[in-house]
Amino acid sequence: MLSVQDRAIIKATVPLLESGGEALITHFYRMMLSEYPQVRPLFNQAHQASGDQPRALANGVLMYARHIDQLDQLGDLVAKIINKHVALQILPEHYPIVGGCLLRAISEVLGSEIATQEVIDAWAAAYNQLADILIGAEAAIYDEKAQAPGGWRGAREFRLVQKVEESAEITSFYFEPLDQGPILAAEPGQYIGLQLFIGGEEIRRNYSLSALSNQGQYRISVKRETGGVASNYLHDQCPVGTSVMLFPPAGEFTLAASDKPLVLISGGVGITPTLPMLEAALATERPVHFIHCARNGQVHAFRNWVDELAQRYPQLKRFYCYAEDDGVSPAADKLGMLTREQLAEWLPEQRDLDAYFLGPKGFMAAIKRHLQALGIPEQQSRYEFFGPAAALE
């Protein structure tokens, strides 16, 4: 428990974090990643270069400081952090490294006049409190996954048994365990962690599962990203038969049981976690409206599969929106950007529905605004970021 004095000091630093938190966290990452190479595999360097990761952590630190008296007000932020950590296999020994670098960054960026010993001590106590919460929660999840049917702890060796080109940019990868044992059942919407060794360097990445795991396989569907180290490695240097280390499925963005109409809205490769959600929902006979937006038909993955489902399941209605007509692919239901008016036409008449949406940040921000304006209850409008979390403004 933090003392009253510690809480007061933490809250007093909130204005400093609001104005300079991103600079502080950028300095923290630069220091930690240069001095502690053992933690580099845990961080996507592309997210470091873009500033997305520093912004996300700065926001997390700020939210923690703001709610230091009422941590329950952090909502699902802690759950998201825990699941990301579990998917990447963050361990207790990583926390002292992070904590030590964070305190050094506070001292070096704020200076001794502001970052007095009392401030450093208060933030040390606050960090240790948070670390204890996260370590305890993560340990419980690691134990649960290890003890569940088909579960395991840490990395497990899988073999790539099939590669399928789904579009001009997206390829699916099917993995089966090398030991031929059962695998942990994943909930629709979860992701899996990959441990890759590229050019002698270890990197870890999370990829959404794009199919239910009830066939003894895990499938991920990966978009080739320009300059993407992991995505290009998977596309170009992983033939069938390649062994890859996988961490157990994780993630709290999952399909909740409900009898309300379900709306799945995706943009680009954001379609991947909606696919197992669609499979699971159709098995319950609940009405589903599946809305996908793509740049054009050539990069639209899984269209034929969804079309076949729509023919088999009368409760499924599917709609496609392309930004452009490539002149070759089958036509979309709409060309241009997905407007609020068009979305209103494609939604069920009943606005008491469950909506899940994923895609690029700008796309998700627009969808969130549209759903709010169309009367969808905020607590029934759910989304997840593929990379570091950000504000959808």
CSV table of C-alpha atoms in Angstrom, one decimal:
chain,number,residue,atom,x,y,z
A,1,MET,CA,0.0,0.0,0.0
A,2,LEU,CA,1.2,3.4,-0.9
A,3,SER,CA,1.4,6.0,1.9
A,4,VAL,CA,-0.8,9.1,1.9
A,5,GLN,CA,2.3,11.1,1.2
A,6,ASP,CA,3.4,9.0,-1.7
A,7,ARG,CA,-0.1,9.3,-3.3
A,8,ALA,CA,0.0,13.1,-2.9
A,9,ILE,CA,3.4,13.3,-4.6
A,10,ILE,CA,2.3,11.1,-7.5
A,11,LYS,CA,-0.8,13.2,-8.1
A,12,ALA,CA,1.3,16.3,-7.9
A,13,THR,CA,3.4,15.0,-10.9
A,14,VAL,CA,0.4,14.6,-13.1
A,15,PRO,CA,0.7,18.1,-14.8
A,16,LEU,CA,4.4,17.3,-15.6
A,17,LEU,CA,3.3,14.0,-17.2
A,18,GLU,CA,0.6,15.7,-19.1
A,19,SER,CA,3.1,18.2,-20.7
A,20,GLY,CA,6.2,16.1,-20.9
A,21,GLY,CA,5.4,12.5,-20.4
A,22,GLU,CA,6.1,11.5,-24.0
A,23,ALA,CA,9.6,13.0,-23.9
A,24,LEU,CA,10.3,11.3,-20.6
A,25,ILE,CA,9.2,7.9,-21.9
A,26,THR,CA,11.1,8.3,-25.2
A,27,HIS,CA,14.3,8.9,-23.1
A,28,PHE,CA,13.3,5.9,-21.0
A,29,TYR,CA,13.1,3.6,-24.0
A,30,ARG,CA,16.3,4.9,-25.6
A,31,MET,CA,18.2,4.2,-22.4
A,32,MET,CA,16.7,0.8,-21.6
A,33,LEU,CA,16.9,-0.6,-25.2
A,34,SER,CA,20.5,0.5,-25.5
A,35,GLU,CA,21.7,-0.8,-22.1
A,36,TYR,CA,19.6,-3.9,-21.8
A,37,PRO,CA,19.6,-5.9,-25.1
A,38,GLN,CA,17.9,-8.8,-23.4
A,39,VAL,CA,14.6,-6.9,-23.5
A,40,ARG,CA,14.8,-5.7,-27.1
A,41,PRO,CA,13.0,-8.7,-28.4
A,42,LEU,CA,9.9,-7.7,-26.4
A,43,PHE,CA,9.5,-4.4,-28.2
A,44,ASN,CA,8.6,-3.8,-31.9
A,45,GLN,CA,11.2,-1.4,-33.2
A,46,ALA,CA,8.8,-0.1,-35.8
A,47,HIS,CA,6.5,1.1,-33.0
A,48,GLN,CA,9.5,2.7,-31.3
A,49,ALA,CA,10.4,4.6,-34.5
A,50,SER,CA,6.9,5.8,-35.2
A,51,GLY,CA,6.5,7.0,-31.6
A,52,ASP,CA,3.4,4.9,-31.1
A,53,GLN,CA,5.0,2.8,-28.3
A,54,PRO,CA,6.3,5.8,-26.3
A,55,ARG,CA,2.9,7.6,-26.6
A,56,ALA,CA,1.1,4.5,-25.4
A,57,LEU,CA,3.3,4.0,-22.4
A,58,ALA,CA,3.2,7.7,-21.6
A,59,ASN,CA,-0.5,7.6,-21.6
A,60,GLY,CA,-0.5,4.5,-19.4
A,61,VAL,CA,1.8,6.1,-16.9
A,62,LEU,CA,-0.3,9.2,-16.9
A,63,MET,CA,-3.6,7.3,-16.3
A,64,TYR,CA,-1.9,5.3,-13.5
A,65,ALA,CA,-0.9,8.6,-11.8
A,66,ARG,CA,-4.3,10.2,-12.2
A,67,HIS,CA,-6.1,7.2,-10.7
A,68,ILE,CA,-3.5,6.3,-8.0
A,69,ASP,CA,-6.2,6.6,-5.4
A,70,GLN,CA,-8.8,4.5,-7.3
A,71,LEU,CA,-7.0,2.0,-9.5
A,72,ASP,CA,-10.4,0.4,-10.4
A,73,GLN,CA,-11.0,3.5,-12.5
A,74,LEU,CA,-8.4,2.3,-14.9
A,75,GLY,CA,-11.1,0.1,-16.5
A,76,ASP,CA,-9.8,-2.5,-19.0
A,77,LEU,CA,-6.4,-0.8,-19.4
A,78,VAL,CA,-4.8,-3.2,-16.8
A,79,ALA,CA,-6.4,-6.3,-18.5
A,80,LYS,CA,-5.1,-5.2,-21.9
A,81,ILE,CA,-1.5,-4.7,-20.5
A,82,ILE,CA,-1.6,-8.1,-18.8
A,83,ASN,CA,-2.7,-9.9,-21.9
A,84,LYS,CA,-0.1,-8.2,-24.1
A,85,HIS,CA,2.5,-9.2,-21.5
A,86,VAL,CA,1.3,-12.8,-21.4
A,87,ALA,CA,1.4,-13.1,-25.2
A,88,LEU,CA,5.0,-11.8,-25.3
A,89,GLN,CA,6.0,-13.8,-22.1
A,90,ILE,CA,7.0,-10.9,-19.9
A,91,LEU,CA,8.5,-12.4,-16.8
A,92,PRO,CA,9.1,-11.1,-13.2
A,93,GLU,CA,12.8,-10.6,-14.0
A,94,HIS,CA,12.0,-8.0,-16.6
A,95,TYR,CA,10.3,-5.7,-14.1
A,96,PRO,CA,13.4,-4.5,-12.2
A,97,ILE,CA,15.0,-3.5,-15.5
A,98,VAL,CA,11.9,-1.4,-16.5
A,99,GLY,CA,11.6,0.1,-13.0
A,100,GLY,CA,15.2,1.1,-12.7
A,101,CYS,CA,15.2,2.7,-16.2
A,102,LEU,CA,11.9,4.5,-15.5
A,103,LEU,CA,13.2,6.1,-12.3
A,104,ARG,CA,16.5,7.1,-14.0
A,105,ALA,CA,14.5,8.7,-16.8
A,106,ILE,CA,12.4,10.7,-14.3
A,107,SER,CA,15.5,11.9,-12.6
A,108,GLU,CA,17.4,12.8,-15.7
A,109,VAL,CA,14.5,14.4,-17.6
A,110,LEU,CA,12.9,16.3,-14.8
A,111,GLY,CA,16.2,17.3,-13.1
A,112,SER,CA,17.1,17.2,-9.4
A,113,GLU,CA,15.1,20.3,-8.5
A,114,ILE,CA,11.8,18.6,-9.5
A,115,ALA,CA,12.7,15.0,-9.2
A,116,THR,CA,13.7,15.2,-5.6
A,117,GLN,CA,14.5,12.1,-3.5
A,118,GLU,CA,11.0,12.2,-2.2
A,119,VAL,CA,9.6,12.2,-5.7
A,120,ILE,CA,11.9,9.3,-6.8
A,121,ASP,CA,11.0,7.3,-3.7
A,122,ALA,CA,7.2,7.9,-4.2
A,123,TRP,CA,7.5,6.7,-7.9
A,124,ALA,CA,9.6,3.7,-6.8
A,125,ALA,CA,6.8,2.7,-4.4
A,126,ALA,CA,4.1,3.3,-7.1
A,127,TYR,CA,6.0,1.3,-9.7
A,128,ASN,CA,6.6,-1.6,-7.3
A,129,GLN,CA,2.9,-1.6,-6.4
A,130,LEU,CA,1.9,-1.8,-10.1
A,131,ALA,CA,4.6,-4.4,-10.8
A,132,ASP,CA,3.3,-6.6,-8.0
A,133,ILE,CA,-0.3,-6.3,-9.5
A,134,LEU,CA,0.9,-7.2,-13.0
A,135,ILE,CA,3.3,-10.0,-11.9
A,136,GLY,CA,0.6,-11.6,-9.8
A,137,ALA,CA,-2.0,-11.5,-12.5
A,138,GLU,CA,0.3,-12.7,-15.2
A,139,ALA,CA,1.5,-15.6,-13.0
A,140,ALA,CA,-2.1,-16.7,-12.5
A,141,ILE,CA,-2.7,-16.7,-16.3
A,142,TYR,CA,0.6,-18.5,-17.0
A,143,ASP,CA,-0.5,-21.2,-14.5
A,144,GLU,CA,-4.0,-21.4,-15.9
A,145,LYS,CA,-2.8,-21.8,-19.5
A,146,ALA,CA,-0.2,-24.4,-18.5
A,147,GLN,CA,-2.8,-26.5,-16.6
A,148,ALA,CA,-5.6,-26.3,-19.2
A,149,PRO,CA,-6.1,-29.1,-21.7
A,150,GLY,CA,-3.6,-28.7,-24.5
A,151,GLY,CA,-1.9,-25.8,-22.7
A,152,TRP,CA,1.7,-25.1,-22.1
A,153,ARG,CA,4.1,-22.6,-20.4
A,154,GLY,CA,6.6,-20.5,-22.3
A,155,ALA,CA,7.6,-21.3,-25.9
A,156,ARG,CA,6.4,-24.5,-27.7
A,157,GLU,CA,7.7,-25.7,-31.0
A,158,PHE,CA,5.2,-25.7,-33.9
A,159,ARG,CA,5.7,-26.6,-37.6
A,160,LEU,CA,4.3,-24.6,-40.4
A,161,VAL,CA,2.2,-27.1,-42.3
A,162,GLN,CA,0.4,-24.8,-44.9
A,163,LYS,CA,0.7,-21.4,-46.5
A,164,VAL,CA,-2.2,-19.9,-48.4
A,165,GLU,CA,-2.2,-16.6,-50.3
A,166,GLU,CA,-5.4,-14.9,-49.3
A,167,SER,CA,-4.9,-11.6,-51.3
A,168,ALA,CA,-2.2,-9.6,-52.9
A,169,GLU,CA,-0.9,-8.6,-49.5
A,170,ILE,CA,-2.2,-11.2,-46.9
A,171,THR,CA,-1.0,-14.8,-46.5
A,172,SER,CA,-2.3,-17.4,-44.0
A,173,PHE,CA,0.1,-19.6,-42.0
A,174,TYR,CA,-1.1,-22.8,-40.4
A,175,PHE,CA,0.8,-24.2,-37.5
A,176,GLU,CA,0.6,-27.6,-35.8
A,177,PRO,CA,2.6,-28.7,-32.7
A,178,LEU,CA,5.8,-30.6,-33.4
A,179,ASP,CA,5.0,-32.9,-30.5
A,180,GLN,CA,1.6,-33.7,-32.1
A,181,GLY,CA,-0.2,-33.2,-28.8
A,182,PRO,CA,-3.4,-31.3,-28.3
A,183,ILE,CA,-3.4,-27.5,-28.3
A,184,LEU,CA,-5.0,-24.9,-26.1
A,185,ALA,CA,-8.4,-23.8,-27.3
A,186,ALA,CA,-8.4,-20.1,-28.2
A,187,GLU,CA,-11.3,-17.8,-27.8
A,188,PRO,CA,-12.6,-16.0,-30.9
A,189,GLY,CA,-10.7,-12.7,-31.1
A,190,GLN,CA,-7.5,-13.8,-29.3
A,191,TYR,CA,-4.0,-13.5,-30.6
A,192,ILE,CA,-0.9,-15.7,-30.3
A,193,GLY,CA,2.8,-14.8,-29.7
A,194,LEU,CA,5.6,-15.8,-32.1
A,195,GLN,CA,9.2,-16.1,-31.1
A,196,LEU,CA,11.3,-15.6,-34.3
A,197,PHE,CA,15.0,-15.5,-34.9
A,198,ILE,CA,15.8,-13.3,-37.9
A,199,GLY,CA,19.4,-12.5,-38.9
A,200,GLY,CA,20.7,-13.8,-35.6
A,201,GLU,CA,18.3,-11.5,-33.6
A,202,GLU,CA,15.3,-12.6,-31.6
A,203,ILE,CA,12.1,-10.7,-32.0
A,204,ARG,CA,8.6,-11.4,-30.7
A,205,ARG,CA,5.3,-10.5,-32.4
A,206,ASN,CA,1.6,-11.0,-31.7
A,207,TYR,CA,-0.7,-12.0,-34.5
A,208,SER,CA,-4.5,-12.4,-34.3
A,209,LEU,CA,-5.8,-15.9,-34.9
A,210,SER,CA,-7.8,-15.9,-38.0
A,211,ALA,CA,-9.7,-19.1,-37.5
A,212,LEU,CA,-11.1,-21.2,-34.7
A,213,SER,CA,-8.5,-23.5,-33.1
A,214,ASN,CA,-10.8,-26.6,-33.1
A,215,GLN,CA,-8.9,-28.5,-35.8
A,216,GLY,CA,-5.7,-28.9,-33.8
A,217,GLN,CA,-4.1,-26.0,-35.7
A,218,TYR,CA,-3.5,-22.3,-35.2
A,219,ARG,CA,-3.9,-20.0,-38.2
A,220,ILE,CA,-2.6,-16.5,-38.5
A,221,SER,CA,-3.1,-14.3,-41.6
A,222,VAL,CA,-0.3,-11.7,-42.0
A,223,LYS,CA,-0.2,-8.6,-44.2
A,224,ARG,CA,3.1,-7.9,-45.8
A,225,GLU,CA,4.2,-4.6,-44.4
A,226,THR,CA,6.6,-2.3,-46.2
A,227,GLY,CA,9.8,-2.6,-44.2
A,228,GLY,CA,8.2,-5.0,-41.8
A,229,VAL,CA,10.9,-7.3,-40.4
A,230,ALA,CA,8.6,-10.1,-39.1
A,231,SER,CA,5.9,-9.9,-41.8
A,232,ASN,CA,8.5,-10.1,-44.7
A,233,TYR,CA,10.3,-12.9,-43.0
A,234,LEU,CA,7.1,-14.9,-42.7
A,235,HIS,CA,6.2,-14.3,-46.3
A,236,ASP,CA,9.6,-14.8,-47.9
A,237,GLN,CA,11.7,-17.0,-45.6
A,238,CYS,CA,9.3,-19.4,-44.0
A,239,PRO,CA,8.5,-22.3,-46.3
A,240,VAL,CA,6.2,-25.1,-45.3
A,241,GLY,CA,8.1,-27.3,-42.8
A,242,THR,CA,9.7,-24.4,-40.9
A,243,SER,CA,9.7,-24.7,-37.1
A,244,VAL,CA,8.4,-21.7,-35.1
A,245,MET,CA,8.2,-21.2,-31.4
A,246,LEU,CA,4.7,-20.1,-30.2
A,247,PHE,CA,3.4,-18.7,-26.9
A,248,PRO,CA,-0.1,-19.6,-25.8
A,249,PRO,CA,-3.1,-17.6,-27.0
A,250,ALA,CA,-4.0,-14.5,-25.1
A,251,GLY,CA,-6.2,-11.4,-25.3
A,252,GLU,CA,-9.3,-10.0,-23.7
A,253,PHE,CA,-10.9,-8.7,-26.9
A,254,THR,CA,-13.1,-11.8,-27.4
A,255,LEU,CA,-16.6,-12.5,-28.5
A,256,ALA,CA,-19.0,-12.2,-25.6
A,257,ALA,CA,-22.0,-14.6,-25.3
A,258,SER,CA,-25.1,-12.7,-26.3
A,259,ASP,CA,-28.3,-13.1,-28.3
A,260,LYS,CA,-28.2,-9.5,-29.6
A,261,PRO,CA,-27.5,-8.9,-33.3
A,262,LEU,CA,-23.8,-9.0,-34.0
A,263,VAL,CA,-22.0,-6.4,-36.2
A,264,LEU,CA,-18.4,-7.1,-37.2
A,265,ILE,CA,-16.7,-4.1,-38.9
A,266,SER,CA,-13.2,-4.4,-40.2
A,267,GLY,CA,-10.7,-2.4,-42.4
A,268,GLY,CA,-7.8,-4.1,-44.2
A,269,VAL,CA,-6.0,-6.8,-42.2
A,270,GLY,CA,-8.3,-5.9,-39.3
A,271,ILE,CA,-10.5,-8.6,-40.7
A,272,THR,CA,-8.4,-11.4,-39.1
A,273,PRO,CA,-9.9,-11.6,-35.6
A,274,THR,CA,-13.4,-11.1,-36.9
A,275,LEU,CA,-13.2,-14.4,-38.8
A,276,PRO,CA,-13.3,-16.8,-35.8
A,277,MET,CA,-15.9,-14.4,-34.2
A,278,LEU,CA,-18.0,-14.9,-37.4
A,279,GLU,CA,-17.6,-18.7,-37.2
A,280,ALA,CA,-18.5,-18.9,-33.6
A,281,ALA,CA,-21.5,-16.6,-34.0
A,282,LEU,CA,-23.0,-18.5,-36.9
A,283,ALA,CA,-23.0,-21.6,-34.8
A,284,THR,CA,-25.4,-19.9,-32.4
A,285,GLU,CA,-27.8,-18.7,-35.1
A,286,ARG,CA,-27.6,-15.1,-33.9
A,287,PRO,CA,-28.0,-12.5,-36.7
A,288,VAL,CA,-24.7,-11.2,-38.0
A,289,HIS,CA,-23.9,-8.2,-40.2
A,290,PHE,CA,-20.4,-8.5,-41.6
A,291,ILE,CA,-19.0,-5.3,-43.0
A,292,HIS,CA,-15.5,-5.1,-44.5
A,293,CYS,CA,-13.6,-2.2,-46.0
A,294,ALA,CA,-10.6,-2.6,-48.2
A,295,ARG,CA,-8.5,-0.5,-50.6
A,296,ASN,CA,-9.6,-2.6,-53.5
A,297,GLY,CA,-10.7,-6.1,-54.4
A,298,GLN,CA,-7.1,-7.4,-55.0
A,299,VAL,CA,-6.2,-6.8,-51.3
A,300,HIS,CA,-9.5,-8.0,-50.0
A,301,ALA,CA,-8.8,-11.3,-48.2
A,302,PHE,CA,-11.4,-14.1,-47.4
A,303,ARG,CA,-14.1,-12.6,-49.7
A,304,ASN,CA,-15.0,-16.0,-51.3
A,305,TRP,CA,-15.1,-17.7,-47.9
A,306,VAL,CA,-17.5,-15.1,-46.4
A,307,ASP,CA,-19.6,-15.2,-49.5
A,308,GLU,CA,-20.0,-18.9,-49.2
A,309,LEU,CA,-21.0,-18.6,-45.6
A,310,ALA,CA,-23.6,-16.0,-46.6
A,311,GLN,CA,-25.1,-18.5,-49.0
A,312,ARG,CA,-25.3,-21.2,-46.3
A,313,TYR,CA,-26.5,-19.1,-43.4
A,314,PRO,CA,-29.5,-16.8,-44.0
A,315,GLN,CA,-28.8,-14.9,-40.7
A,316,LEU,CA,-25.6,-13.6,-42.2
A,317,LYS,CA,-25.6,-10.4,-44.2
A,318,ARG,CA,-22.3,-9.2,-45.6
A,319,PHE,CA,-21.3,-5.8,-47.1
A,320,TYR,CA,-18.1,-4.7,-48.8
A,321,CYS,CA,-16.8,-1.2,-49.3
A,322,TYR,CA,-13.7,-0.5,-51.5
A,323,ALA,CA,-11.9,2.8,-51.6
A,324,GLU,CA,-11.2,2.3,-55.3
A,325,ASP,CA,-12.3,0.1,-58.2
A,326,ASP,CA,-9.3,-1.9,-59.5
A,327,GLY,CA,-11.2,-2.8,-62.7
A,328,VAL,CA,-10.5,-6.5,-62.2
A,329,SER,CA,-12.1,-7.7,-59.0
A,330,PRO,CA,-15.7,-8.4,-58.3
A,331,ALA,CA,-17.6,-5.2,-57.5
A,332,ALA,CA,-18.0,-3.9,-53.9
A,333,ASP,CA,-21.4,-2.9,-52.4
A,334,LYS,CA,-20.0,0.7,-52.2
A,335,LEU,CA,-17.0,2.6,-53.5
A,336,GLY,CA,-15.3,5.3,-51.5
A,337,MET,CA,-15.0,5.7,-47.7
A,338,LEU,CA,-17.6,4.1,-45.4
A,339,THR,CA,-19.9,7.0,-44.4
A,340,ARG,CA,-22.2,7.3,-41.5
A,341,GLU,CA,-25.2,7.2,-43.8
A,342,GLN,CA,-24.0,4.0,-45.5
A,343,LEU,CA,-23.2,2.4,-42.2
A,344,ALA,CA,-26.7,3.2,-41.0
A,345,GLU,CA,-28.2,1.4,-44.0
A,346,TRP,CA,-26.0,-1.7,-43.3
A,347,LEU,CA,-26.7,-1.9,-39.6
A,348,PRO,CA,-29.6,-4.0,-38.2
A,349,GLU,CA,-32.7,-1.9,-37.6
A,350,GLN,CA,-32.4,-2.8,-34.0
A,351,ARG,CA,-29.7,-0.5,-32.4
A,352,ASP,CA,-29.5,-2.6,-29.3
A,353,LEU,CA,-26.7,-4.7,-30.8
A,354,ASP,CA,-23.1,-5.7,-30.2
A,355,ALA,CA,-20.5,-4.1,-32.5
A,356,TYR,CA,-16.8,-5.2,-32.8
A,357,PHE,CA,-14.5,-3.2,-35.0
A,358,LEU,CA,-10.8,-3.3,-36.0
A,359,GLY,CA,-8.6,-1.7,-38.6
A,360,PRO,CA,-6.2,1.3,-39.0
A,361,LYS,CA,-6.5,3.9,-36.3
A,362,GLY,CA,-8.2,6.5,-38.5
A,363,PHE,CA,-10.7,4.0,-39.7
A,364,MET,CA,-11.5,2.9,-36.1
A,365,ALA,CA,-11.9,6.5,-35.0
A,366,ALA,CA,-14.4,7.2,-37.7
A,367,ILE,CA,-16.3,4.0,-37.0
A,368,LYS,CA,-16.4,4.8,-33.3
A,369,ARG,CA,-17.9,8.3,-34.1
A,370,HIS,CA,-20.4,6.8,-36.5
A,371,LEU,CA,-21.6,4.1,-34.0
A,372,GLN,CA,-22.1,6.7,-31.3
A,373,ALA,CA,-24.0,9.0,-33.6
A,374,LEU,CA,-26.2,6.1,-34.7
A,375,GLY,CA,-27.2,5.3,-31.2
A,376,ILE,CA,-25.2,2.2,-30.5
A,377,PRO,CA,-24.7,1.9,-26.7
A,378,GLU,CA,-21.1,2.7,-25.9
A,379,GLN,CA,-20.6,-0.3,-23.7
A,380,GLN,CA,-21.7,-2.5,-26.6
A,381,SER,CA,-19.2,-1.0,-29.1
A,382,ARG,CA,-15.8,-2.8,-28.7
A,383,TYR,CA,-12.5,-2.4,-30.5
A,384,GLU,CA,-8.9,-3.4,-30.2
A,385,PHE,CA,-5.5,-2.0,-31.5
A,386,PHE,CA,-3.1,-4.3,-33.3
A,387,GLY,CA,-0.2,-2.2,-32.1
A,388,PRO,CA,0.1,0.0,-29.0
A,389,ALA,CA,-3.1,1.4,-27.7
A,390,ALA,CA,-4.0,5.0,-28.5
A,391,ALA,CA,-6.9,7.4,-28.0
A,392,LEU,CA,-9.6,7.2,-30.7
A,393,GLU,CA,-10.3,10.9,-31.1
